[in-house]
PDB file of C-alpha atoms in Angstrom:
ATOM      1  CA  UNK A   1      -3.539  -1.534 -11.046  1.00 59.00           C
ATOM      2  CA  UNK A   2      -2.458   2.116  -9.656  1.00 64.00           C
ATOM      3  CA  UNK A   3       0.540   2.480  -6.862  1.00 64.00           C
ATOM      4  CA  UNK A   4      -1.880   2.762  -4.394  1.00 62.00           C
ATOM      5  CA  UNK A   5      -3.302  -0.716  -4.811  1.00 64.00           C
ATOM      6  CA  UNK A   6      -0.183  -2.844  -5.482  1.00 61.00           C
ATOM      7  CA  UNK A   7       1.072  -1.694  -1.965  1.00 60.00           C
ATOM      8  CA  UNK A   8      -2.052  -2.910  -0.008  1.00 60.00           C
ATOM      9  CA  UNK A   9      -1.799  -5.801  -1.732  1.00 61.00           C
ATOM     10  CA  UNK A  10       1.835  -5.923  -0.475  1.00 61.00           C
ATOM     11  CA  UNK A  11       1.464  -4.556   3.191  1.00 61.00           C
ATOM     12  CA  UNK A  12      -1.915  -7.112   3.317  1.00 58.00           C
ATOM     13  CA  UNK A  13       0.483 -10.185   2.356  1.00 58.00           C
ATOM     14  CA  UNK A  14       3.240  -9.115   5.019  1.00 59.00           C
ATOM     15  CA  UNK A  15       0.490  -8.825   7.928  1.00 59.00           C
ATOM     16  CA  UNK A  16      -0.996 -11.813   7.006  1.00 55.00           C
ATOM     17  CA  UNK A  17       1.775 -13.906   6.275  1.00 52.00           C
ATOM     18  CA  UNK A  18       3.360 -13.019   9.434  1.00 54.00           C
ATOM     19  CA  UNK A  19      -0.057 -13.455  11.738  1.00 55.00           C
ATOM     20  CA  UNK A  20      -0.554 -17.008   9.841  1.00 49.00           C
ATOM     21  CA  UNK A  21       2.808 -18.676  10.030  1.00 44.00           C
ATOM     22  CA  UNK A  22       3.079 -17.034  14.002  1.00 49.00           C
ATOM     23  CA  UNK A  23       6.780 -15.363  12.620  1.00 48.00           C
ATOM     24  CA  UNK A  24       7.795 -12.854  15.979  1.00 50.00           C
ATOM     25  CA  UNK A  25       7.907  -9.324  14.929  1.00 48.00           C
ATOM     26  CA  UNK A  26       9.553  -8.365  18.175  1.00 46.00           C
ATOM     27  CA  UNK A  27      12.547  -8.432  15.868  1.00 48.00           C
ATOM     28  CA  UNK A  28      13.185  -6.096  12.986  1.00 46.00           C
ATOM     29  CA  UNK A  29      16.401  -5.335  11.095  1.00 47.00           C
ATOM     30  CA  UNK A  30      18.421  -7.721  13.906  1.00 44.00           C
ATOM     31  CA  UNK A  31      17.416  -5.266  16.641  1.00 49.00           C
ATOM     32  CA  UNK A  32      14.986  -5.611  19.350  1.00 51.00           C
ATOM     33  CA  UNK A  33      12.070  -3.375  19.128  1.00 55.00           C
ATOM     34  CA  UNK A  34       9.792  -2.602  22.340  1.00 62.00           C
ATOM     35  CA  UNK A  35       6.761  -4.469  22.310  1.00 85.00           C
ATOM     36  CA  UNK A  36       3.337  -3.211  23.388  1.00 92.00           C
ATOM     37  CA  UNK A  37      -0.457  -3.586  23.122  1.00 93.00           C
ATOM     38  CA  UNK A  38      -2.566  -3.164  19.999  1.00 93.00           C
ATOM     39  CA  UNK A  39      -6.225  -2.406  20.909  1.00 92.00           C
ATOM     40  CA  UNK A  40      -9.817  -1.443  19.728  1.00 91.00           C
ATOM     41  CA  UNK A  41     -12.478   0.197  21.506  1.00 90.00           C
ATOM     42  CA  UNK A  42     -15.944   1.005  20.422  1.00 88.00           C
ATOM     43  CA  UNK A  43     -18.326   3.626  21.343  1.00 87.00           C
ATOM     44  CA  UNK A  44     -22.057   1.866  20.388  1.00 82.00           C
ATOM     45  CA  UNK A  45     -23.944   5.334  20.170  1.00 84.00           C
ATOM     46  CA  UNK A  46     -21.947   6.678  17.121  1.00 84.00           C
ATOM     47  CA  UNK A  47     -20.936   3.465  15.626  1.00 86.00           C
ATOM     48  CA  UNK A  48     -17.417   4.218  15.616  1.00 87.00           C
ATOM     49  CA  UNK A  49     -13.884   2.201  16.671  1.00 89.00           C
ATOM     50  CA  UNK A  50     -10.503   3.305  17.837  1.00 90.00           C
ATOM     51  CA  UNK A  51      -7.796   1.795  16.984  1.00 91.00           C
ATOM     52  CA  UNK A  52      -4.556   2.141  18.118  1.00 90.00           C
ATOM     53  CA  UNK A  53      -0.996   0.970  20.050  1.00 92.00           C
ATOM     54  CA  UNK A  54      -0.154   1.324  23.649  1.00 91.00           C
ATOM     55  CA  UNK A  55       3.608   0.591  24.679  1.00 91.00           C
ATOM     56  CA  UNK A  56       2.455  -0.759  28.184  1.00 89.00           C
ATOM     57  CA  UNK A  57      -0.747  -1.924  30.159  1.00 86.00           C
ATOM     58  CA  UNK A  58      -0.690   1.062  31.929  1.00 86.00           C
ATOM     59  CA  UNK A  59      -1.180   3.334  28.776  1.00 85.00           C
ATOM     60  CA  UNK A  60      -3.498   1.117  27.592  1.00 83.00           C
ATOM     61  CA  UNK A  61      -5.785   1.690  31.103  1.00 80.00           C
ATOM     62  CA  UNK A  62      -5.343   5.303  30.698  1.00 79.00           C
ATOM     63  CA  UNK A  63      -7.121   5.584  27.182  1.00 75.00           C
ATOM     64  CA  UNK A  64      -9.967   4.007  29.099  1.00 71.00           C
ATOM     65  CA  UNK A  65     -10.510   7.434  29.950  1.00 71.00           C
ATOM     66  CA  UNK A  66     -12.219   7.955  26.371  1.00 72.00           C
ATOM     67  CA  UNK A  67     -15.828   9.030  27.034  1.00 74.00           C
ATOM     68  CA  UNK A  68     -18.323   5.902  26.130  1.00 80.00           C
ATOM     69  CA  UNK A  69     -15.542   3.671  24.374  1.00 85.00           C
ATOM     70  CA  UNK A  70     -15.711   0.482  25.737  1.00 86.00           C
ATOM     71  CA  UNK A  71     -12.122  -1.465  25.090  1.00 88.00           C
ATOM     72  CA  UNK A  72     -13.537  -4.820  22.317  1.00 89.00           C
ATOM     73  CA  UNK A  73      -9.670  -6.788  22.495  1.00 90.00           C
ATOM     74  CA  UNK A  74      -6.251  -6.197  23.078  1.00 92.00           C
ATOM     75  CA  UNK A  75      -3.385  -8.631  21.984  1.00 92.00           C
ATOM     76  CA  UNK A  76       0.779  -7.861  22.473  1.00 93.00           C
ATOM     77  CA  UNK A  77       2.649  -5.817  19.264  1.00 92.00           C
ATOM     78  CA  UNK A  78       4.551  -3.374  17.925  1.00 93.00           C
ATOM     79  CA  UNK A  79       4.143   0.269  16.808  1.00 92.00           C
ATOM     80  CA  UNK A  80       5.416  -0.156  13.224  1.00 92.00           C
ATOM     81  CA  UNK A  81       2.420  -3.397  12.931  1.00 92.00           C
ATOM     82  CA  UNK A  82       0.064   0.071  14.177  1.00 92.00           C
ATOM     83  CA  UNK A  83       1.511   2.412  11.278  1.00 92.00           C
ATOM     84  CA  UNK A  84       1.063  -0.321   8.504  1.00 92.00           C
ATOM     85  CA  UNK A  85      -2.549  -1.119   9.301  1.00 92.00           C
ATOM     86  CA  UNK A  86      -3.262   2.940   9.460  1.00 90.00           C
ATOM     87  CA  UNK A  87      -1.660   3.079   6.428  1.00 90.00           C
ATOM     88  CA  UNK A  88      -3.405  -0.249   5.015  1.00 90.00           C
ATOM     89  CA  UNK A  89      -6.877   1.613   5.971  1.00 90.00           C
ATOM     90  CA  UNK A  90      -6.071   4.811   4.443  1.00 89.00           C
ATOM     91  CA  UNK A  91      -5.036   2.882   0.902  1.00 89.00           C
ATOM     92  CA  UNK A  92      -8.497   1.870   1.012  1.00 89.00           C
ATOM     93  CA  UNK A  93     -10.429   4.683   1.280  1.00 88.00           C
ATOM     94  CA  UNK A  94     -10.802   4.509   5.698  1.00 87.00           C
ATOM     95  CA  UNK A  95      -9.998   7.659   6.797  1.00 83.00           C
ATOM     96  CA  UNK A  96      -9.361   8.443  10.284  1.00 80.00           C
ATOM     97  CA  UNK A  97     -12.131  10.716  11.711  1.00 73.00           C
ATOM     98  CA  UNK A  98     -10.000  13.130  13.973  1.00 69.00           C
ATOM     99  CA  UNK A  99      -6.590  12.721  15.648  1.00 70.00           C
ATOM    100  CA  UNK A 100      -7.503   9.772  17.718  1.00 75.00           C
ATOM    101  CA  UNK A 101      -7.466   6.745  15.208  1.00 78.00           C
ATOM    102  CA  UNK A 102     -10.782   7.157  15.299  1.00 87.00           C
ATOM    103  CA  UNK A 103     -13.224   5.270  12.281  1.00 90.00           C
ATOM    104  CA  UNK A 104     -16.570   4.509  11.629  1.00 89.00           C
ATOM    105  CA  UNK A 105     -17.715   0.950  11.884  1.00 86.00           C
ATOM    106  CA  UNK A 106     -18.492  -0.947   8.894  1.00 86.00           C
ATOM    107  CA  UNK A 107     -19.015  -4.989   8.248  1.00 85.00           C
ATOM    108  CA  UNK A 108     -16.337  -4.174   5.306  1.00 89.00           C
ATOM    109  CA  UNK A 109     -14.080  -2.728   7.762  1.00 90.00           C
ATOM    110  CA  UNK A 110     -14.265  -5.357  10.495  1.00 87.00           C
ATOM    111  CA  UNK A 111     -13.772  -7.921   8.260  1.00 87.00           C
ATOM    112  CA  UNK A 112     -10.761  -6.222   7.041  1.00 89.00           C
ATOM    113  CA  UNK A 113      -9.269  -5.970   9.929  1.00 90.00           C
ATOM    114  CA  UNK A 114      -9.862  -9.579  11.164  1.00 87.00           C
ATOM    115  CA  UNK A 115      -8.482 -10.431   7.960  1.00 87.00           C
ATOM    116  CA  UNK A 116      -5.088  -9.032   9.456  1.00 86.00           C
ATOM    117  CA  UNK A 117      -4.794 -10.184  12.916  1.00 87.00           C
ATOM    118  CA  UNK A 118      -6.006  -7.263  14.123  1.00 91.00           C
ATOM    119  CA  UNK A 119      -7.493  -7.662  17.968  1.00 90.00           C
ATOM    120  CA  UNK A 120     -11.348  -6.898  17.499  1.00 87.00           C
ATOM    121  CA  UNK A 121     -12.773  -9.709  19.983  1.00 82.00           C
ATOM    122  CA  UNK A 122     -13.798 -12.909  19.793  1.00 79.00           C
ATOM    123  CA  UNK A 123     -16.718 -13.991  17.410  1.00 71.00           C
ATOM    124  CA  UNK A 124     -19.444 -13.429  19.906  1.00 71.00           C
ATOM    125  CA  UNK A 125     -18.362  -9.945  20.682  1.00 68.00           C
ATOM    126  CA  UNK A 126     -18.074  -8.932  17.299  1.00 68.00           C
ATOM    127  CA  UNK A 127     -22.141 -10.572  16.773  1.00 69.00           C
ATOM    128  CA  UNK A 128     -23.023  -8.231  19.260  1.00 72.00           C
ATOM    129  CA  UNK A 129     -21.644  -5.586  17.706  1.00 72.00           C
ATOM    130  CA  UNK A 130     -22.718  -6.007  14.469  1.00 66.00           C
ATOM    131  CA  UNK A 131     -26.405  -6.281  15.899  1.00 69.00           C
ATOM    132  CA  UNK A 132     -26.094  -2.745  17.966  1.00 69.00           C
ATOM    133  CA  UNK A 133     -24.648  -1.445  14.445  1.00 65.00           C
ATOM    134  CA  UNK A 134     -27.882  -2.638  12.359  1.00 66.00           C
ATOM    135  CA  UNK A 135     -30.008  -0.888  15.376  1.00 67.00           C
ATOM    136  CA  UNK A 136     -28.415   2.200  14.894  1.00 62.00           C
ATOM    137  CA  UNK A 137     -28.689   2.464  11.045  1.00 57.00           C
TER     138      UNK A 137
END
């Protein structure tokens, strides 16, 4: 098992462990760090998600500005929860398609990122999804 791998494996068991037993990561290191939104939007004609961290609702309204992203889920948490999935994503092989956090949709992916808590709607949203993705292919 390469470097690579074993930290996955360890930033996978952190997210998950925390998301399971509902432990508040408002607090890191004994200080209180700002909390904010994490998000995803989809755009259905290229098959691709954003993913990303707002620090307030209003941010988050502004990057409804994004031509034909439609905003999947939202849920409250922190920037450095953002930077460990990114990081999570590019250990596996997702790479971000241009500045914007932006990648393209897969079953693997979603999966992967339900597997950590990440905000991609509820099971019926994600059905609908996954049936526009099969029409596109």
């Amino acid at each position: 098992m390469d470097i690579n791998q074993k930290k996955y494996k360890i930033n996978v068991k952190s997210i998950s462990t925390k998301r399971m037993l509902g432990i508040d990561t408002s607090k890191f290191n004994g200080r209180q760090n700002p909390s904010g939104f994490l998000y995803t939007y989809y755009k259905s004609n290229d098959n691709t998600i954003i993913i990303g961290y707002a620090k307030s609702l209003i941010d988050l309204e502004t990057k409804k500005e994004l031509v034909g992203y439609n905003l999947i889920d939202k849920r409250p948490g922190i920037q450095s929860e953002f930077r460990l999935l990114k990081h999570s994503l590019n250990l596996q092989g997702y790479l971000q398609d241009s500045y914007i956090d932006s990648y393209f949709l897969s079953k693997n992916l979603m999966h992967k990122l339900a597997l950590l808590g990440w905000p991609i709607g509820d099971k019926d949203n994600t059905k609908k999804i996954y049936k526009r993705m099969m029409k596109n292919s």
